[in-house]
Amino acid sequence: MSAGVEPRTREHERLAERHGDHVGWRRWGPYVAERSWGTVREDYGPHGAAWDYFPHDVARSKAYRWGEDGLAGICDRYQLLVFALALWNERDPILKERLFGLVPSEANHGEDVKEYYFYLDNLPTHAYMKWLYKYPQRPYPYSQLIEENRRRQAGGGPEYELLDTGIFDDDRYFDVFAEYAKVGPEDIVIRVSVHNRGPEAAPIQVLPHLWFRNTWAWGEREKPEPVIQEGESGPAYRSLVADDGPAEPLRNLPFAYRLGPRHLYVEDGAELLFTDNETNAPRLYGSWARSRKPYVKDAFHRFVVDGEAGAVSPERRGTKTCARLRAVVPARGAVQFRLRLTDRPVTDPLSIVDRVLSERQAEADEFYSSIHPAGASEDERLIQRQALAGMLWSKQIYLFDVNLWLDGDDPRWPPPANRPSIRNTHWRHLNSMRVLSMPDKWEYPWFAAWDLAFHTPVLAIIDPALAKDQLWLLLFEQFQHPSGQIPAYEWEFSDLNPPVHAWAVWRVYNMDRIRSGRPDREFLEKCFHKLLMNFAWWVNKVDRAGNNVFEGGFLGLDNITVIDRSEPLPAGAVLEQSDATGWMGMFCLNLMRIALELAKENRAYEALATKFFQHYIYVGAAMKKMGSRNHRLWDEEDGFFYDVLTYPDGSFERFRVRSLVGLIPLYAVERLEDRWIEPFAEFEANLHWFLENKKRIVQDVVHVVRRDGQYTHVCAIVNEVQMKGMLRRVLDPEEFLSPWGLRSLSRYHLTHPFRFGDREVGYEPAEARERIKGGNS
């Protein structure tokens, strides 16, 4: 693709039609989580133990408060109405309505999904999507996975995977493909293809679910409910009609959001089942408890698997429905089921399904052909396409009103009195109804600030507008704290993630500028002002000693150090961190570059560029010089950066752990060429004054390179000799360089573990011995 020349595929035309994400082509998408159980949002217990309060076994029976989950799920922008698949092989003990995995107390490394599913294709407008799930024909070994992993955990053995159970032996499994294609923004055709990979015919039940998120059962007054009921039938189809008209509009929106009637068409022969998306209170709390409604969330499981005829509603209406489709799939054969979800009645609704899917798939081919680099091989094109599909499938609506969560919905049923002391008590302003890019919709179905920042340059390859929106979301007032802090993740919004947001803003701005030929200065400027608040928060909060060395805490690298960096240290100790300080040096340089870009049209920004250049120098110098301290982070003998634990009496201990923590300072790098800075007279004068008058601190972190009569000032915390020394370690197979990329912890620690008191960190290839934190996880 040529710079400044936008391709004009059909998908690019759809992207250009954007009218906001609550209408138009983006209104419907894969915004459904793959796991809502075990999340902080759904935890209303007294101990903050989200996994224990709401486990997988409860999920089929308890209505979610903050968002739904499902297999290959899609929903509208605010998740009023959800469509997802459920499966039954006629042998499993429960319906396969959601993906299963182990919680941290059961697995050997935190959250661990025990299923095999694949994101095969997706377009930015979700006009075409394809998903694959490998469904065993033998009974799914829920208990076996839990018990064997617990046994191995106690004995230090390797992780026990689903493949290890033998459940896929002899290819006795189904490949279940789900494909979606949009006829228009409000009209979606669906095809479910089930391939029997095994040597014998096998039964399958496919139960597409259509249901309303429960928005009515919370609070002290009864609210009207939406309804789904049976619609018209034809020679080759049956239908369901979902209508949100009777329900109240969603709260916290400046407009009345309505879907209107939605028609789900399924093939004739489907058995339509009805219930309500309500909690089964007797199952969860005992026979004394009463459910709000007689027909509850787990009705289809009880009807289909347990044969309980009275579990489903005879009134043939409710807030949760499904179409039960059954087939015996021949050995090595396949069956297909076709559906259509649309905003209007349609005659002969299923006749166009295959044609529309074929057309949208061809448009996806055209779109990605315009994206792939010239000269990419077929394998490289497939890898890039599926990677980008994975990013698009990982968009999820994140519903969370922290103030309401802390106080509770209903004064008659208040949350535990200690709730404000558990987590997030200082984040009452955070109120999300946004579609966000998730680290993983099962293992991490909540946004994480630095993960999202790294997602955006990838998303900008295919959808720059989405990338810019994602970056802005964490900076606008319903997310960013009034203090300037950017929320980390729901387990503790006050934890610190690396300050990479400015890097992502600058990167996405330039990608978009090069692609379109139009710099989006409004985006850059509004982000810059909010990033100034974030920078001030870091300087005032995280540099407690005021010496330009930072104690960033968690920072995402808790898994390669000897202590839990999120927890306070005893005896008033402070951990001065190489990575936190290195990240801040990079933050300074990112903001300097943004300020210079903005100064092209507003000279007032030159002063801010000067401020961040000088602040970078102070940060870099503090890492290598003692200054007012009796220690430094740079170790001249080892040629490496280490964290330093300092005590109130002035004593200190250097944590000689060679890990990514010590490599992060290399990220703080920038170059200033004479021809670049010449137009900025004030900045240039300030630069040269500082270089001349602050030589003692400048000489180690700003290096002058002359080439072809031009000077370049290279900002780097290490000089050439130190850089080469660090790179020797990085490229040494006995240290950081593995056959598969860089290790996060040097292999040196395999035989030289670092010990601190009774704690130890050593090199652990592949699986870690620690379930959540520690080792080379």
PDB file of N, CA and C in Angstrom, residues 571-576 628-632 643-655:
ATOM      1  N   ALA A 571       9.372  -2.952  57.191  1.00  0.00           N
ATOM      2  CA  ALA A 571      10.409  -2.084  57.768  1.00  0.00           C
ATOM      3  C   ALA A 571      10.628  -0.809  56.967  1.00  0.00           C
ATOM      4  N   GLY A 572       9.594  -0.346  56.262  1.00  0.00           N
ATOM      5  CA  GLY A 572       9.720   0.900  55.522  1.00  0.00           C
ATOM      6  C   GLY A 572      10.610   0.829  54.307  1.00  0.00           C
ATOM      7  N   ALA A 573      10.922  -0.378  53.853  1.00  0.00           N
ATOM      8  CA  ALA A 573      11.809  -0.530  52.698  1.00  0.00           C
ATOM      9  C   ALA A 573      11.109  -0.067  51.421  1.00  0.00           C
ATOM     10  N   VAL A 574      11.907   0.357  50.460  1.00  0.00           N
ATOM     11  CA  VAL A 574      11.412   0.807  49.156  1.00  0.00           C
ATOM     12  C   VAL A 574      12.221   0.106  48.078  1.00  0.00           C
ATOM     13  N   LEU A 575      11.533  -0.438  47.080  1.00  0.00           N
ATOM     14  CA  LEU A 575      12.215  -1.073  45.959  1.00  0.00           C
ATOM     15  C   LEU A 575      12.312  -0.072  44.818  1.00  0.00           C
ATOM     16  N   GLU A 576      13.534   0.396  44.547  1.00  0.00           N
ATOM     17  CA  GLU A 576      13.772   1.279  43.408  1.00  0.00           C
ATOM     18  C   GLU A 576      13.988   0.398  42.183  1.00  0.00           C
ATOM     19  N   SER A 628      22.142  11.982  45.244  1.00  0.00           N
ATOM     20  CA  SER A 628      21.982  12.118  46.693  1.00  0.00           C
ATOM     21  C   SER A 628      21.888  10.769  47.384  1.00  0.00           C
ATOM     22  N   ARG A 629      22.050   9.680  46.625  1.00  0.00           N
ATOM     23  CA  ARG A 629      21.933   8.343  47.189  1.00  0.00           C
ATOM     24  C   ARG A 629      23.313   7.702  47.274  1.00  0.00           C
ATOM     25  N   ASN A 630      23.403   6.655  48.051  1.00  0.00           N
ATOM     26  CA  ASN A 630      24.674   5.926  48.165  1.00  0.00           C
ATOM     27  C   ASN A 630      24.656   4.652  47.330  1.00  0.00           C
ATOM     28  N   HIS A 631      23.793   4.609  46.338  1.00  0.00           N
ATOM     29  CA  HIS A 631      23.698   3.439  45.471  1.00  0.00           C
ATOM     30  C   HIS A 631      23.196   3.894  44.109  1.00  0.00           C
ATOM     31  N   ARG A 632      23.270   3.020  43.138  1.00  0.00           N
ATOM     32  CA  ARG A 632      22.723   3.307  41.818  1.00  0.00           C
ATOM     33  C   ARG A 632      22.193   2.012  41.223  1.00  0.00           C
ATOM     34  N   ASP A 643      17.313  -3.867  40.186  1.00  0.00           N
ATOM     35  CA  ASP A 643      16.515  -3.219  41.216  1.00  0.00           C
ATOM     36  C   ASP A 643      17.349  -3.106  42.485  1.00  0.00           C
ATOM     37  N   VAL A 644      17.026  -2.085  43.285  1.00  0.00           N
ATOM     38  CA  VAL A 644      17.741  -1.890  44.549  1.00  0.00           C
ATOM     39  C   VAL A 644      16.716  -1.707  45.659  1.00  0.00           C
ATOM     40  N   LEU A 645      16.857  -2.496  46.719  1.00  0.00           N
ATOM     41  CA  LEU A 645      15.996  -2.380  47.890  1.00  0.00           C
ATOM     42  C   LEU A 645      16.685  -1.456  48.887  1.00  0.00           C
ATOM     43  N   THR A 646      16.017  -0.349  49.229  1.00  0.00           N
ATOM     44  CA  THR A 646      16.614   0.627  50.141  1.00  0.00           C
ATOM     45  C   THR A 646      15.835   0.657  51.451  1.00  0.00           C
ATOM     46  N   TYR A 647      16.555   0.973  52.533  1.00  0.00           N
ATOM     47  CA  TYR A 647      15.968   1.021  53.869  1.00  0.00           C
ATOM     48  C   TYR A 647      16.058   2.438  54.426  1.00  0.00           C
ATOM     49  N   PRO A 648      15.207   2.769  55.384  1.00  0.00           N
ATOM     50  CA  PRO A 648      15.202   4.132  55.933  1.00  0.00           C
ATOM     51  C   PRO A 648      16.546   4.569  56.509  1.00  0.00           C
ATOM     52  N   ASP A 649      17.366   3.621  56.981  1.00  0.00           N
ATOM     53  CA  ASP A 649      18.656   4.005  57.563  1.00  0.00           C
ATOM     54  C   ASP A 649      19.733   4.246  56.513  1.00  0.00           C
ATOM     55  N   GLY A 650      19.377   4.151  55.238  1.00  0.00           N
ATOM     56  CA  GLY A 650      20.341   4.402  54.175  1.00  0.00           C
ATOM     57  C   GLY A 650      21.002   3.154  53.629  1.00  0.00           C
ATOM     58  N   SER A 651      20.823   2.010  54.296  1.00  0.00           N
ATOM     59  CA  SER A 651      21.399   0.770  53.772  1.00  0.00           C
ATOM     60  C   SER A 651      20.593   0.304  52.564  1.00  0.00           C
ATOM     61  N   PHE A 652      21.171  -0.588  51.791  1.00  0.00           N
ATOM     62  CA  PHE A 652      20.499  -1.037  50.573  1.00  0.00           C
ATOM     63  C   PHE A 652      20.971  -2.433  50.210  1.00  0.00           C
ATOM     64  N   GLU A 653      20.202  -3.078  49.344  1.00  0.00           N
ATOM     65  CA  GLU A 653      20.571  -4.391  48.821  1.00  0.00           C
ATOM     66  C   GLU A 653      20.205  -4.444  47.349  1.00  0.00           C
ATOM     67  N   ARG A 654      21.187  -4.786  46.525  1.00  0.00           N
ATOM     68  CA  ARG A 654      20.947  -4.855  45.084  1.00  0.00           C
ATOM     69  C   ARG A 654      20.411  -6.242  44.733  1.00  0.00           C
ATOM     70  N   PHE A 655      19.306  -6.276  43.991  1.00  0.00           N
ATOM     71  CA  PHE A 655      18.726  -7.542  43.544  1.00  0.00           C
ATOM     72  C   PHE A 655      19.387  -7.943  42.228  1.00  0.00           C
TER      73      PHE A 655
END
